[in-house]
Amino acid sequence: MEYMLFICTDSTAPTTEPPVHTIEEWVVETTNGGTRRHGDRLRPANDATTVKLRGGRLSVTAGPFAKTTEWIAGYDVIECGDLDAAIEIAAKHPMAQFGQIEIRPMWPIE
């Protein structure tokens, strides 16, 4: 099953501990291990553009749709057997130590 990992910042997380692994090491390990399909970093939320279409009227707003201190810093798509395996993979991501990782199962269009 495929899962999307949203790699999020967390302004309340301590930053004094050195990371166990670098993000680059995690990417190499999970890609070579066959679980990571693709992923990338995202620009900060202030660089977002939000688009809505209501009643035929287009609304384009600079910035994210939600105003929070946390933001999605990147994403990874992984493939593994179940949610427990996805949790294990996400827990090894360095941002789990300094941010937070939201895991969502993919919902394929059939």
PDB file of C-alpha atoms in Angstrom, residues 4-108:
ATOM      1  CA  MET A   4       1.957   9.930   1.780  1.00  0.00           C
ATOM      2  CA  LEU A   5       4.218  11.289   4.503  1.00  0.00           C
ATOM      3  CA  PHE A   6       3.722  14.991   5.126  1.00  0.00           C
ATOM      4  CA  ILE A   7       6.958  16.268   6.668  1.00  0.00           C
ATOM      5  CA  CYS A   8       5.917  19.113   8.980  1.00  0.00           C
ATOM      6  CA  THR A   9       7.728  21.649  11.094  1.00  0.00           C
ATOM      7  CA  ASP A  10       6.887  21.892  14.799  1.00  0.00           C
ATOM      8  CA  SER A  11       7.719  25.145  16.563  1.00  0.00           C
ATOM      9  CA  THR A  12       7.368  23.460  19.989  1.00  0.00           C
ATOM     10  CA  ALA A  13       9.934  20.693  19.339  1.00  0.00           C
ATOM     11  CA  PRO A  14      13.322  20.861  21.068  1.00  0.00           C
ATOM     12  CA  THR A  15      16.223  21.429  18.689  1.00  0.00           C
ATOM     13  CA  THR A  16      19.156  20.787  20.999  1.00  0.00           C
ATOM     14  CA  GLU A  17      19.700  17.113  20.137  1.00  0.00           C
ATOM     15  CA  PRO A  18      21.717  16.296  17.036  1.00  0.00           C
ATOM     16  CA  PRO A  19      19.765  14.242  14.477  1.00  0.00           C
ATOM     17  CA  VAL A  20      20.334  10.487  14.509  1.00  0.00           C
ATOM     18  CA  HIS A  21      20.464  10.494  10.696  1.00  0.00           C
ATOM     19  CA  THR A  22      20.492  13.236   8.103  1.00  0.00           C
ATOM     20  CA  ILE A  23      17.558  13.537   5.743  1.00  0.00           C
ATOM     21  CA  GLU A  24      19.889  12.594   2.891  1.00  0.00           C
ATOM     22  CA  GLU A  25      20.834   9.352   4.693  1.00  0.00           C
ATOM     23  CA  TRP A  26      17.149   8.547   5.278  1.00  0.00           C
ATOM     24  CA  VAL A  27      16.361   9.175   1.588  1.00  0.00           C
ATOM     25  CA  VAL A  28      19.196   6.894   0.433  1.00  0.00           C
ATOM     26  CA  GLU A  29      18.264   4.163   2.933  1.00  0.00           C
ATOM     27  CA  THR A  30      14.545   4.130   2.078  1.00  0.00           C
ATOM     28  CA  THR A  31      15.085   4.498  -1.675  1.00  0.00           C
ATOM     29  CA  ASN A  32      17.675   1.709  -1.800  1.00  0.00           C
ATOM     30  CA  GLY A  33      15.442  -0.380   0.470  1.00  0.00           C
ATOM     31  CA  GLY A  34      12.618  -0.091  -2.040  1.00  0.00           C
ATOM     32  CA  THR A  35      10.062   1.679   0.165  1.00  0.00           C
ATOM     33  CA  ARG A  36      10.447   5.326  -0.907  1.00  0.00           C
ATOM     34  CA  ARG A  37       8.874   6.079  -4.283  1.00  0.00           C
ATOM     35  CA  HIS A  38       9.516   9.824  -4.479  1.00  0.00           C
ATOM     36  CA  GLY A  39       9.462  13.007  -2.447  1.00  0.00           C
ATOM     37  CA  ASP A  40      10.888  16.481  -2.194  1.00  0.00           C
ATOM     38  CA  ARG A  41      11.189  19.589  -0.063  1.00  0.00           C
ATOM     39  CA  LEU A  42       8.575  22.335  -0.304  1.00  0.00           C
ATOM     40  CA  ARG A  43       9.113  26.070  -0.150  1.00  0.00           C
ATOM     41  CA  PRO A  44       7.891  27.784   3.059  1.00  0.00           C
ATOM     42  CA  ALA A  45       4.158  28.384   3.542  1.00  0.00           C
ATOM     43  CA  ASN A  46       4.640  32.104   2.843  1.00  0.00           C
ATOM     44  CA  ASP A  47       5.495  31.146  -0.755  1.00  0.00           C
ATOM     45  CA  ALA A  48       2.163  29.329  -1.229  1.00  0.00           C
ATOM     46  CA  THR A  49      -0.673  30.466  -3.465  1.00  0.00           C
ATOM     47  CA  THR A  50      -4.228  29.354  -2.675  1.00  0.00           C
ATOM     48  CA  VAL A  51      -6.765  28.957  -5.488  1.00  0.00           C
ATOM     49  CA  LYS A  52     -10.560  28.664  -5.052  1.00  0.00           C
ATOM     50  CA  LEU A  53     -13.392  28.629  -7.567  1.00  0.00           C
ATOM     51  CA  ARG A  54     -16.811  29.482  -6.120  1.00  0.00           C
ATOM     52  CA  GLY A  55     -19.869  30.169  -8.231  1.00  0.00           C
ATOM     53  CA  GLY A  56     -17.688  30.600 -11.290  1.00  0.00           C
ATOM     54  CA  ARG A  57     -15.522  33.222  -9.553  1.00  0.00           C
ATOM     55  CA  LEU A  58     -11.821  32.554  -9.246  1.00  0.00           C
ATOM     56  CA  SER A  59     -10.113  33.609  -6.033  1.00  0.00           C
ATOM     57  CA  VAL A  60      -6.307  33.591  -5.858  1.00  0.00           C
ATOM     58  CA  THR A  61      -4.702  34.394  -2.513  1.00  0.00           C
ATOM     59  CA  ALA A  62      -1.018  34.736  -1.664  1.00  0.00           C
ATOM     60  CA  GLY A  63      -0.129  32.449   1.215  1.00  0.00           C
ATOM     61  CA  PRO A  64      -1.399  29.162   2.617  1.00  0.00           C
ATOM     62  CA  PHE A  65      -5.067  28.312   3.168  1.00  0.00           C
ATOM     63  CA  ALA A  66      -4.457  27.858   6.911  1.00  0.00           C
ATOM     64  CA  LYS A  67      -2.631  30.334   9.125  1.00  0.00           C
ATOM     65  CA  THR A  68      -0.490  28.288  11.525  1.00  0.00           C
ATOM     66  CA  THR A  69       3.034  28.366  12.896  1.00  0.00           C
ATOM     67  CA  GLU A  70       3.650  24.822  11.601  1.00  0.00           C
ATOM     68  CA  TRP A  71       3.872  24.117   7.891  1.00  0.00           C
ATOM     69  CA  ILE A  72       4.453  21.248   5.486  1.00  0.00           C
ATOM     70  CA  ALA A  73       8.161  21.332   4.692  1.00  0.00           C
ATOM     71  CA  GLY A  74       8.167  18.368   2.319  1.00  0.00           C
ATOM     72  CA  TYR A  75       6.597  15.072   1.405  1.00  0.00           C
ATOM     73  CA  ASP A  76       7.537  11.490   0.675  1.00  0.00           C
ATOM     74  CA  VAL A  77       5.503   8.726  -0.931  1.00  0.00           C
ATOM     75  CA  ILE A  78       6.360   5.295   0.429  1.00  0.00           C
ATOM     76  CA  GLU A  79       5.102   1.809  -0.305  1.00  0.00           C
ATOM     77  CA  CYS A  80       4.917  -0.781   2.444  1.00  0.00           C
ATOM     78  CA  GLY A  81       2.708  -3.548   3.788  1.00  0.00           C
ATOM     79  CA  ASP A  82       0.597  -1.724   6.343  1.00  0.00           C
ATOM     80  CA  LEU A  83       0.263   1.274   8.645  1.00  0.00           C
ATOM     81  CA  ASP A  84       2.591  -0.250  11.252  1.00  0.00           C
ATOM     82  CA  ALA A  85       5.357  -0.476   8.641  1.00  0.00           C
ATOM     83  CA  ALA A  86       4.636   3.120   7.536  1.00  0.00           C
ATOM     84  CA  ILE A  87       4.915   4.284  11.156  1.00  0.00           C
ATOM     85  CA  GLU A  88       8.256   2.506  11.520  1.00  0.00           C
ATOM     86  CA  ILE A  89       9.567   4.156   8.343  1.00  0.00           C
ATOM     87  CA  ALA A  90       8.277   7.606   9.372  1.00  0.00           C
ATOM     88  CA  ALA A  91       9.764   7.279  12.864  1.00  0.00           C
ATOM     89  CA  LYS A  92      13.235   6.934  11.321  1.00  0.00           C
ATOM     90  CA  HIS A  93      12.875  10.210   9.371  1.00  0.00           C
ATOM     91  CA  PRO A  94      15.003  12.939  11.026  1.00  0.00           C
ATOM     92  CA  MET A  95      12.068  15.366  11.052  1.00  0.00           C
ATOM     93  CA  ALA A  96      10.182  13.010  13.381  1.00  0.00           C
ATOM     94  CA  GLN A  97      12.742  14.142  15.974  1.00  0.00           C
ATOM     95  CA  PHE A  98      12.378  17.884  15.318  1.00  0.00           C
ATOM     96  CA  GLY A  99       9.019  18.212  13.586  1.00  0.00           C
ATOM     97  CA  GLN A 100       6.200  15.811  12.975  1.00  0.00           C
ATOM     98  CA  ILE A 101       5.217  13.404  10.236  1.00  0.00           C
ATOM     99  CA  GLU A 102       1.609  12.983   9.182  1.00  0.00           C
ATOM    100  CA  ILE A 103       0.924   9.647   7.463  1.00  0.00           C
ATOM    101  CA  ARG A 104      -2.013   9.264   5.089  1.00  0.00           C
ATOM    102  CA  PRO A 105      -2.885   6.199   3.045  1.00  0.00           C
ATOM    103  CA  MET A 106      -3.225   6.897  -0.657  1.00  0.00           C
ATOM    104  CA  TRP A 107      -6.719   6.597  -2.103  1.00  0.00           C
ATOM    105  CA  PRO A 108      -6.213   5.533  -5.721  1.00  0.00           C
TER     106      PRO A 108
END
